[in-house]
PDB file of C-alpha atoms in Angstrom:
ATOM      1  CA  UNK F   1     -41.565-172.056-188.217  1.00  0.00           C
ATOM      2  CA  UNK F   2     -40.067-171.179-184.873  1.00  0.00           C
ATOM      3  CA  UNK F   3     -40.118-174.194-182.390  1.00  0.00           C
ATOM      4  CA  UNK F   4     -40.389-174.470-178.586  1.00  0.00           C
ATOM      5  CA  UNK F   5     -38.045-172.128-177.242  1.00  0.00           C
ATOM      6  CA  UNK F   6     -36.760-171.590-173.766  1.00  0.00           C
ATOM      7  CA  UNK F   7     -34.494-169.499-172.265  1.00  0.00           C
ATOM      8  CA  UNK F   8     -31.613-169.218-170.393  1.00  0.00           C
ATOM      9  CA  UNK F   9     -30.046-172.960-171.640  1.00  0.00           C
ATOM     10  CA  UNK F  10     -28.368-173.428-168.374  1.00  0.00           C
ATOM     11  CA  UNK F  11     -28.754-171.248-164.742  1.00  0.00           C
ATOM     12  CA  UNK F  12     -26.310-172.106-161.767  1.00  0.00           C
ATOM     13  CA  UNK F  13     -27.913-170.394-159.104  1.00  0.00           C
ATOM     14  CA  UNK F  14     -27.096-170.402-154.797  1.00  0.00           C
ATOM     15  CA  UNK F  15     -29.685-171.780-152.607  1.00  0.00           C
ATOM     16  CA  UNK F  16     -32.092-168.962-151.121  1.00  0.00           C
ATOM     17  CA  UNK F  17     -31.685-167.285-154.808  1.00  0.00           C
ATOM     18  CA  UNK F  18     -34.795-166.859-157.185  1.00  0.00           C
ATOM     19  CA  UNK F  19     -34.729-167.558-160.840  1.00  0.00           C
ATOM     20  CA  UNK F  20     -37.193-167.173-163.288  1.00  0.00           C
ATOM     21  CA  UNK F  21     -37.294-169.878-166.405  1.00  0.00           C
ATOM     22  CA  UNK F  22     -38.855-168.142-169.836  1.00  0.00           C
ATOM     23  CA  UNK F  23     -40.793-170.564-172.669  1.00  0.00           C
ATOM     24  CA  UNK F  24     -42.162-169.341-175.698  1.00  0.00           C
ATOM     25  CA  UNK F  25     -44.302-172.023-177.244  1.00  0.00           C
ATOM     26  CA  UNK F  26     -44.992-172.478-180.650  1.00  0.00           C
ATOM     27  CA  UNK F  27     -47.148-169.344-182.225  1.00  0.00           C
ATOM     28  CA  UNK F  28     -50.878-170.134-182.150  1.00  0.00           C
ATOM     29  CA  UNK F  29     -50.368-173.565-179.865  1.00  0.00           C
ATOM     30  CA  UNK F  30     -52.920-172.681-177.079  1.00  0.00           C
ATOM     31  CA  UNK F  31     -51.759-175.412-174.527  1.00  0.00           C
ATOM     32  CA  UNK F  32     -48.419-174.781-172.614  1.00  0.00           C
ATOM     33  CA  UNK F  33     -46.877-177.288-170.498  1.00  0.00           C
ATOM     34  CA  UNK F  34     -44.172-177.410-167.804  1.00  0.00           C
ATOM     35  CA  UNK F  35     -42.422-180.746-166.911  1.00  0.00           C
ATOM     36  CA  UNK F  36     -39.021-181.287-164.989  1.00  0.00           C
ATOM     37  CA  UNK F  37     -36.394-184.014-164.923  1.00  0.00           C
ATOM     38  CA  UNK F  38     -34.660-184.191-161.727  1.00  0.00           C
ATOM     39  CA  UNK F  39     -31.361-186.130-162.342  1.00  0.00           C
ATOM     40  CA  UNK F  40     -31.768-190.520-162.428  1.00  0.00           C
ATOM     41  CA  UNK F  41     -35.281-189.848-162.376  1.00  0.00           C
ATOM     42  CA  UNK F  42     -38.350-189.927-165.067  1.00  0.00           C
ATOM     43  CA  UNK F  43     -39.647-186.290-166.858  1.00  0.00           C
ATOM     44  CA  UNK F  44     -42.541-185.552-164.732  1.00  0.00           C
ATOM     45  CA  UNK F  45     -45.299-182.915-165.486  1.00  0.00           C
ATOM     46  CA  UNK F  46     -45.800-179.913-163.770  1.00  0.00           C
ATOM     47  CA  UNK F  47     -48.357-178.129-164.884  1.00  0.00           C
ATOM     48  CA  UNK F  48     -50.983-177.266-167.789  1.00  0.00           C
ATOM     49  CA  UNK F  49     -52.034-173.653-169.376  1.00  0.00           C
ATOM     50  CA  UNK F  50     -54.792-173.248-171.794  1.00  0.00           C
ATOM     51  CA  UNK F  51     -54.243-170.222-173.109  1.00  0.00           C
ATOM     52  CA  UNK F  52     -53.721-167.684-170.357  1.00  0.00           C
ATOM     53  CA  UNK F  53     -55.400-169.934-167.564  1.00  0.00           C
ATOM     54  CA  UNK F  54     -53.921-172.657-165.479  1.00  0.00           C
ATOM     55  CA  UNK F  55     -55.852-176.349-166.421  1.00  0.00           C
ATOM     56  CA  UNK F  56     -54.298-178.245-163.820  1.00  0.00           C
ATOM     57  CA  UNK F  57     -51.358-177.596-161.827  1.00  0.00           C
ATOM     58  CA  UNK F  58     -51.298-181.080-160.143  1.00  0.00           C
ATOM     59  CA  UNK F  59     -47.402-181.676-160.301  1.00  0.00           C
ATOM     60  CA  UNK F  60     -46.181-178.180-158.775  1.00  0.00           C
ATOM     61  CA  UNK F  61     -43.983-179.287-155.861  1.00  0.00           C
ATOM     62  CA  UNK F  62     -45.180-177.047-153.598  1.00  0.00           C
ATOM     63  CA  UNK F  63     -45.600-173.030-153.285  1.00  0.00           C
ATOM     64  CA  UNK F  64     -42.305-172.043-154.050  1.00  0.00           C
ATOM     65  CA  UNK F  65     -43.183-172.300-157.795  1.00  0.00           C
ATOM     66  CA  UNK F  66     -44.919-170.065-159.759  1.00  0.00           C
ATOM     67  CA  UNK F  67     -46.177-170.236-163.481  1.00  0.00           C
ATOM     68  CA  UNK F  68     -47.605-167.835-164.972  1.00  0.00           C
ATOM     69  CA  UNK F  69     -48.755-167.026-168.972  1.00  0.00           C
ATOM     70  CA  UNK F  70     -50.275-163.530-169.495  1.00  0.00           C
ATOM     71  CA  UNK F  71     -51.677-163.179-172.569  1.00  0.00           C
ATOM     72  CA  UNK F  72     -51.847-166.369-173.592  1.00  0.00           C
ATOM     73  CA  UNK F  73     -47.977-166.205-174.959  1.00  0.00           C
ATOM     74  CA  UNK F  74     -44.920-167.057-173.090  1.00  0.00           C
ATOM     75  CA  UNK F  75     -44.685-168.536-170.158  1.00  0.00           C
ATOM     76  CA  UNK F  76     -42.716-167.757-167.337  1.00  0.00           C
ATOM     77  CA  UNK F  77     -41.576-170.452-164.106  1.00  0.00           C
ATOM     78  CA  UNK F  78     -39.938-168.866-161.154  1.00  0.00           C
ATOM     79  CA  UNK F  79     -38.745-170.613-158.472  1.00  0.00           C
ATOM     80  CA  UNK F  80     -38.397-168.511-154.844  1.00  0.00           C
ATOM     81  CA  UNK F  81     -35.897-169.376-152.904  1.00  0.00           C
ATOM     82  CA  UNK F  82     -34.576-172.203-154.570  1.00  0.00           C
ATOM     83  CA  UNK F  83     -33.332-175.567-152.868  1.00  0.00           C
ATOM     84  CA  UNK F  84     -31.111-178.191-154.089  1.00  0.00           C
ATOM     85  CA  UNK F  85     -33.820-180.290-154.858  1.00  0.00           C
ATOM     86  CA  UNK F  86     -35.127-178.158-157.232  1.00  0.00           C
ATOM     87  CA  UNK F  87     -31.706-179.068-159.600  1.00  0.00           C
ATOM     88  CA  UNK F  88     -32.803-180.754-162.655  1.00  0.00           C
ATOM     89  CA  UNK F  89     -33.795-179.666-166.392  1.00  0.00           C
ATOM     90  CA  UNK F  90     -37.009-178.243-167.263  1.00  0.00           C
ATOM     91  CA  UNK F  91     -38.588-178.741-170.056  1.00  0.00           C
ATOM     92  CA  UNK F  92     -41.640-176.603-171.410  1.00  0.00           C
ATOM     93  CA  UNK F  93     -44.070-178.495-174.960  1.00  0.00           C
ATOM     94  CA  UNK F  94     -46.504-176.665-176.231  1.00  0.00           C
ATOM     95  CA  UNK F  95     -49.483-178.183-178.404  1.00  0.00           C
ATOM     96  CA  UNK F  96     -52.036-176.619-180.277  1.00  0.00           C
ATOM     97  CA  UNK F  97     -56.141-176.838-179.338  1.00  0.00           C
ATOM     98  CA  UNK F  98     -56.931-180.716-179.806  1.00  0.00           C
ATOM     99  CA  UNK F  99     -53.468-181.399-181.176  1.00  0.00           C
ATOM    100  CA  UNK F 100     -51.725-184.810-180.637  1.00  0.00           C
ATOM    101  CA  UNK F 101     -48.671-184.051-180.431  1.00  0.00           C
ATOM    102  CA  UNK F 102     -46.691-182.355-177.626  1.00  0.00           C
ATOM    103  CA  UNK F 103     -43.896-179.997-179.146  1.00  0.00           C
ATOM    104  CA  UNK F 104     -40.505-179.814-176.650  1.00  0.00           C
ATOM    105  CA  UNK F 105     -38.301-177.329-176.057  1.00  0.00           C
ATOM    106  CA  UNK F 106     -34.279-178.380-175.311  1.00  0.00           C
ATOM    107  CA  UNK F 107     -34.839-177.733-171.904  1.00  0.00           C
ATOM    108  CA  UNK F 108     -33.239-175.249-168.815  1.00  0.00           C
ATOM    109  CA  UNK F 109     -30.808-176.884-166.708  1.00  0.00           C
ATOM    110  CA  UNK F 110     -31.146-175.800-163.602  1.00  0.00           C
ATOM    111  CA  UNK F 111     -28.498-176.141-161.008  1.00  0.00           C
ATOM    112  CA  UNK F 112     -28.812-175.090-157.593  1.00  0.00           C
ATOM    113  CA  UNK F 113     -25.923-174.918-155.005  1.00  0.00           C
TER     114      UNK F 113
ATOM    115  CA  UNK U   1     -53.332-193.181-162.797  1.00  0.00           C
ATOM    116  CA  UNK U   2     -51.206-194.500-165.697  1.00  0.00           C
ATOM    117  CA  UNK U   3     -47.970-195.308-165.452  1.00  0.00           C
ATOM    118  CA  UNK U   4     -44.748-196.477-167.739  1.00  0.00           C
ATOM    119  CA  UNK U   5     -41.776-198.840-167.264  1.00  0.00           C
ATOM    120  CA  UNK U   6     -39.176-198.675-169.422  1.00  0.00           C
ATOM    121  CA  UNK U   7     -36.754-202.071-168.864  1.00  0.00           C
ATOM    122  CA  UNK U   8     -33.326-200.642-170.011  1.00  0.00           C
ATOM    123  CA  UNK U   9     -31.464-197.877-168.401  1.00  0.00           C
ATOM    124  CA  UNK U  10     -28.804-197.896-170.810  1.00  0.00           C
ATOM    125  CA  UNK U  11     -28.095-200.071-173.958  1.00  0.00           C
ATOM    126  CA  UNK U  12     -25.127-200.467-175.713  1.00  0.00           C
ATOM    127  CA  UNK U  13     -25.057-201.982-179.510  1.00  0.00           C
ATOM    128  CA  UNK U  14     -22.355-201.863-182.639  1.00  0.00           C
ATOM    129  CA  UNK U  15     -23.693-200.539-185.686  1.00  0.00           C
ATOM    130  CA  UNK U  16     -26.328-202.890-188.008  1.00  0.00           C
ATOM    131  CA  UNK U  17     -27.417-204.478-184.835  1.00  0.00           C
ATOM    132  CA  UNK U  18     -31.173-204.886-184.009  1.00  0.00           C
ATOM    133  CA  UNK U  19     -32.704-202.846-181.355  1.00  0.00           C
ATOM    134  CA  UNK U  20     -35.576-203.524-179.319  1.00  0.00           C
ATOM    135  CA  UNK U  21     -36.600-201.179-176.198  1.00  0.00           C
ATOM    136  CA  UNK U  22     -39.248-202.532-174.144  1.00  0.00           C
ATOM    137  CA  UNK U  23     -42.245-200.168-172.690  1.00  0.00           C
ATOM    138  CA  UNK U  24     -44.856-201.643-170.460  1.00  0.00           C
ATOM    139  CA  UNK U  25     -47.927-199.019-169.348  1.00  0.00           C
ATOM    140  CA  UNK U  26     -50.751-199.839-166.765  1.00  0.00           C
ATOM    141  CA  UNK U  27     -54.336-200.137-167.784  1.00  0.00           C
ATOM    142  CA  UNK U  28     -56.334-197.547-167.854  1.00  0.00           C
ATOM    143  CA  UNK U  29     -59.047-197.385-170.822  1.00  0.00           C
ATOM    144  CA  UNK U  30     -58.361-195.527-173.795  1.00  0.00           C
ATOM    145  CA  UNK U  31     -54.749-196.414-174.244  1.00  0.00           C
ATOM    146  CA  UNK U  32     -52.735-194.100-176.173  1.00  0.00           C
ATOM    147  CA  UNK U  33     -48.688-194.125-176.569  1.00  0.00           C
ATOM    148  CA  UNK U  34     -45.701-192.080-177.857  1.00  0.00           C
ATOM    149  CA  UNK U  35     -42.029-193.030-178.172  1.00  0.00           C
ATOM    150  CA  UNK U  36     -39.589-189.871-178.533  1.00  0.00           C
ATOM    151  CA  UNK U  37     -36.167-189.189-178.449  1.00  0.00           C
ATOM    152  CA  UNK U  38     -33.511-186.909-177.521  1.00  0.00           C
ATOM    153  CA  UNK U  39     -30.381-186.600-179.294  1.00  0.00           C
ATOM    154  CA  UNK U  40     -27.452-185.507-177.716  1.00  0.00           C
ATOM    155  CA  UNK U  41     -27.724-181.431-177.504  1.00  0.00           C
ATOM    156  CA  UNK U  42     -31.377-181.422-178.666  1.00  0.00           C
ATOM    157  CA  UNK U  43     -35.026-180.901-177.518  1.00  0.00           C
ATOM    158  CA  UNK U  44     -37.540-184.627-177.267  1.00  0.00           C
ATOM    159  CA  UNK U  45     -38.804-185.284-180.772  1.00  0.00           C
ATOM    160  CA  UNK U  46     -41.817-187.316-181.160  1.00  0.00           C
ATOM    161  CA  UNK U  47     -41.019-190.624-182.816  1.00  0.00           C
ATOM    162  CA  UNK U  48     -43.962-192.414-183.499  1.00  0.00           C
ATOM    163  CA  UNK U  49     -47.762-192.283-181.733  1.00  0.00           C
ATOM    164  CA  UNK U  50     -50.334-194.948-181.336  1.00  0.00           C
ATOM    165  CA  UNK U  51     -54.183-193.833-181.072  1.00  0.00           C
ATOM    166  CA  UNK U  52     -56.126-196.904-182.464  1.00  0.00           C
ATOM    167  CA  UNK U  53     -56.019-198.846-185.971  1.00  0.00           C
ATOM    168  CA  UNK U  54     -52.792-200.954-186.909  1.00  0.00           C
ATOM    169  CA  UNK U  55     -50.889-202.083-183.837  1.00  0.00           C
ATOM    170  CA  UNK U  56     -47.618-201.706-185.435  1.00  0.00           C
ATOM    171  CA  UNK U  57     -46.675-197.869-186.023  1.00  0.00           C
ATOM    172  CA  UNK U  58     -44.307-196.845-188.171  1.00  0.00           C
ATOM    173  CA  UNK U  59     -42.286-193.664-187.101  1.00  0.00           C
ATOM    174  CA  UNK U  60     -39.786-191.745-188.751  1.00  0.00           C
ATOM    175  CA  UNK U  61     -35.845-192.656-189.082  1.00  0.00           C
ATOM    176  CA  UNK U  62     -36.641-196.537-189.777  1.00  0.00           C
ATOM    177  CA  UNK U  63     -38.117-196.937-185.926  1.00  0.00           C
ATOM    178  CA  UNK U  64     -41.462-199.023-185.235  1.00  0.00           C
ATOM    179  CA  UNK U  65     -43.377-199.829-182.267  1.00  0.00           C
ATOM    180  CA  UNK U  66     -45.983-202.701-181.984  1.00  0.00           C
ATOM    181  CA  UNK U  67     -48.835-202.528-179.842  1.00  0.00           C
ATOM    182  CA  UNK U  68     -49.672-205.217-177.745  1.00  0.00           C
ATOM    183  CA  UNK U  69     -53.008-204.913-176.183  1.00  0.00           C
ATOM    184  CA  UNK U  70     -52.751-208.405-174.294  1.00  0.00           C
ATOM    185  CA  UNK U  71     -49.447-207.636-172.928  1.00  0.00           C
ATOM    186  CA  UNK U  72     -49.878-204.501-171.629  1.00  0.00           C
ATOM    187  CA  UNK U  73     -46.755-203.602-174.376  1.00  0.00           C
ATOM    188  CA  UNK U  74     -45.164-201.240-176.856  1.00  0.00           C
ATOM    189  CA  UNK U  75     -41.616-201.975-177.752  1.00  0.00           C
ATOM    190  CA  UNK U  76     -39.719-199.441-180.123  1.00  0.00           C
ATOM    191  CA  UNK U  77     -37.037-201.510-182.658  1.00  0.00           C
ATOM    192  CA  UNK U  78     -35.240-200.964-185.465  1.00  0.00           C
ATOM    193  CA  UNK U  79     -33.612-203.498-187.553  1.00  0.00           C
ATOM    194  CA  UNK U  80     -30.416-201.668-187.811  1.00  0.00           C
ATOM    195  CA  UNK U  81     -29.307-198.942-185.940  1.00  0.00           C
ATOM    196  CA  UNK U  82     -26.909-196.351-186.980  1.00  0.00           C
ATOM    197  CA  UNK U  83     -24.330-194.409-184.567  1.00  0.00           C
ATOM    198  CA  UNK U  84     -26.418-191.678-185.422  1.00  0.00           C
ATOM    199  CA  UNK U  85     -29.477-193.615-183.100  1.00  0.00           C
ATOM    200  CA  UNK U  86     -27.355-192.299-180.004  1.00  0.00           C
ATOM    201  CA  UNK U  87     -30.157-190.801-178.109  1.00  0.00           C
ATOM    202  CA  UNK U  88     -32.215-191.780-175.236  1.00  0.00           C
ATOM    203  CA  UNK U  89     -35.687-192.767-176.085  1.00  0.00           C
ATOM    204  CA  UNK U  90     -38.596-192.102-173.717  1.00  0.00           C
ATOM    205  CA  UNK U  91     -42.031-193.805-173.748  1.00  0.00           C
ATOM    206  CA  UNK U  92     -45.066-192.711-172.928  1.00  0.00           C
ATOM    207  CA  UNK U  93     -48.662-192.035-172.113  1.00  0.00           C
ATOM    208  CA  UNK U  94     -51.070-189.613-171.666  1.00  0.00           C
ATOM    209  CA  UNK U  95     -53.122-189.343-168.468  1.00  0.00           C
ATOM    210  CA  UNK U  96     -56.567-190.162-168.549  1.00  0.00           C
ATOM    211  CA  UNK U  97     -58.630-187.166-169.662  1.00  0.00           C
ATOM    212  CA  UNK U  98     -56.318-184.938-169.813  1.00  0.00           C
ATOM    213  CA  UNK U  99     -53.558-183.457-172.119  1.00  0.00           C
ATOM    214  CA  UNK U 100     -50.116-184.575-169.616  1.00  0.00           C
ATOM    215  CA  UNK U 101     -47.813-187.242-170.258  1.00  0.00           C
ATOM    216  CA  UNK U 102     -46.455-189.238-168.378  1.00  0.00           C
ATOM    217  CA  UNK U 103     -42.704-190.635-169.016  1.00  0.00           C
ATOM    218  CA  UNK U 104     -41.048-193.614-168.394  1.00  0.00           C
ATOM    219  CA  UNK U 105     -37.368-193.205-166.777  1.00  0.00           C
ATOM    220  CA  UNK U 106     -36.036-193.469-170.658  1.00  0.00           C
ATOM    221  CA  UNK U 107     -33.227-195.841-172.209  1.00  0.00           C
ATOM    222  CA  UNK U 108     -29.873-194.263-173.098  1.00  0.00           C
ATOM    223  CA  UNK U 109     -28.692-195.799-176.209  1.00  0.00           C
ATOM    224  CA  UNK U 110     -25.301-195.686-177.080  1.00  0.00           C
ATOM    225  CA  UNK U 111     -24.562-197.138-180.892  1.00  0.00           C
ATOM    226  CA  UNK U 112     -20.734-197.686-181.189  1.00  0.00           C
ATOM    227  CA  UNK U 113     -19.382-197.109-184.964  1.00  0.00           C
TER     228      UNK U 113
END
């Protein structure tokens, strides 16, 4: 069985630029979640799908990110325009309906200059 | 909110020593806990899980955690560590009511052969 995946690995991208982080969760696992590690600093959650629907967003940063799931399958996280700030790795889990456990992907570093 | 402390930033140990990583959470009801790990290259594994029952957990690769309710506690060890135990190990907790972790800073370990 296919894991967490997430594409690309790594993205070096210019301040001002958009990029657009991809996260297939594990087939059937209805609850998707986003969490970033900014460098020195503790993995902190981002947000929540069930399914196609955002549960709680509560750890977004602020408007310049955007998650989205259609369908219910992959998830997508852009971030327009990108700051420095926003360098770190992101991590997407996914988890199925009730589950226990939190399944990782190996993470996109992002790197913004 | 819960939150996690993790003591170590970054342990160092020769191979056969004992490890123990401390994890301290803040009260807040139902307590749940997770220890995982990422190795060098890889995606966070779960190690071991506490939901209720025996306070000491047993997790996979020889690693156990003990529960300790009065001390607001749950240190990972293992009695011998392999250079294969390079990793950094995260702790942590679910928020109350809902399905998000939250991570403490996490321990590099570094096992030297």
């Amino acid at each position: 069985e296919a894991g967490v995946t997430q594409f690309p690995s790594h993205s070096v991208i210019e301040k001002g630029q958009t990029v657009t982080l991809r996260c297939d969760p594990i087939s059937g696992h209805d609850n998707l979640y986003w969490y970033r590690r900014v460098m020195g600093k503790e993995i902190k959650f981002l947000l929540h799908f069930v399914k196609e629907s955002k549960q709680d967003e509560s750890g977004m940063p602020n408007n310049r990110f955007l998650a989205e799931r259609t369908g219910g399958t992959y998830s997508t996280l852009k971030v327009q325009p990108a700051e420095l700030e926003d360098s770190g790795v992101y991590f997407c889990a996914s988890s199925q309906q009730g589950g226990t456990e939190a399944f990782f992907g190996q993470g996109t570093r992002l790197t913004v200059v | 909110a819960q939150s996690v402390s993790q003591h170590n930033h970054h342990v160092i140990l020769s191979e056969a020593a004992s490890l123990e990583l401390g994890c301290n959470y803040s009260y807040g009801g139902t307590v749940n806990l997770f220890w995982y790990v990422q190795y060098p290259g890889q995606h966070l594994q779960l190690l071991l899980k506490y939901f209720s029952g025996d306070p000491l957990v047993k997790g996979i690769k020889g690693f156990e955690a003990e529960f300790i309710k009065s001390k607001f506690s749950f240190n990972l060890r293992k009695p011998s560590v392999q250079w294969s135990d390079t990793a950094e190990y995260f702790c942590a907790v679910p928020g109350a009511g809902s399905y998000q972790l939250t991570f403490g800073k996490g321990t590099k370990l570094s096992v030297i052969p």
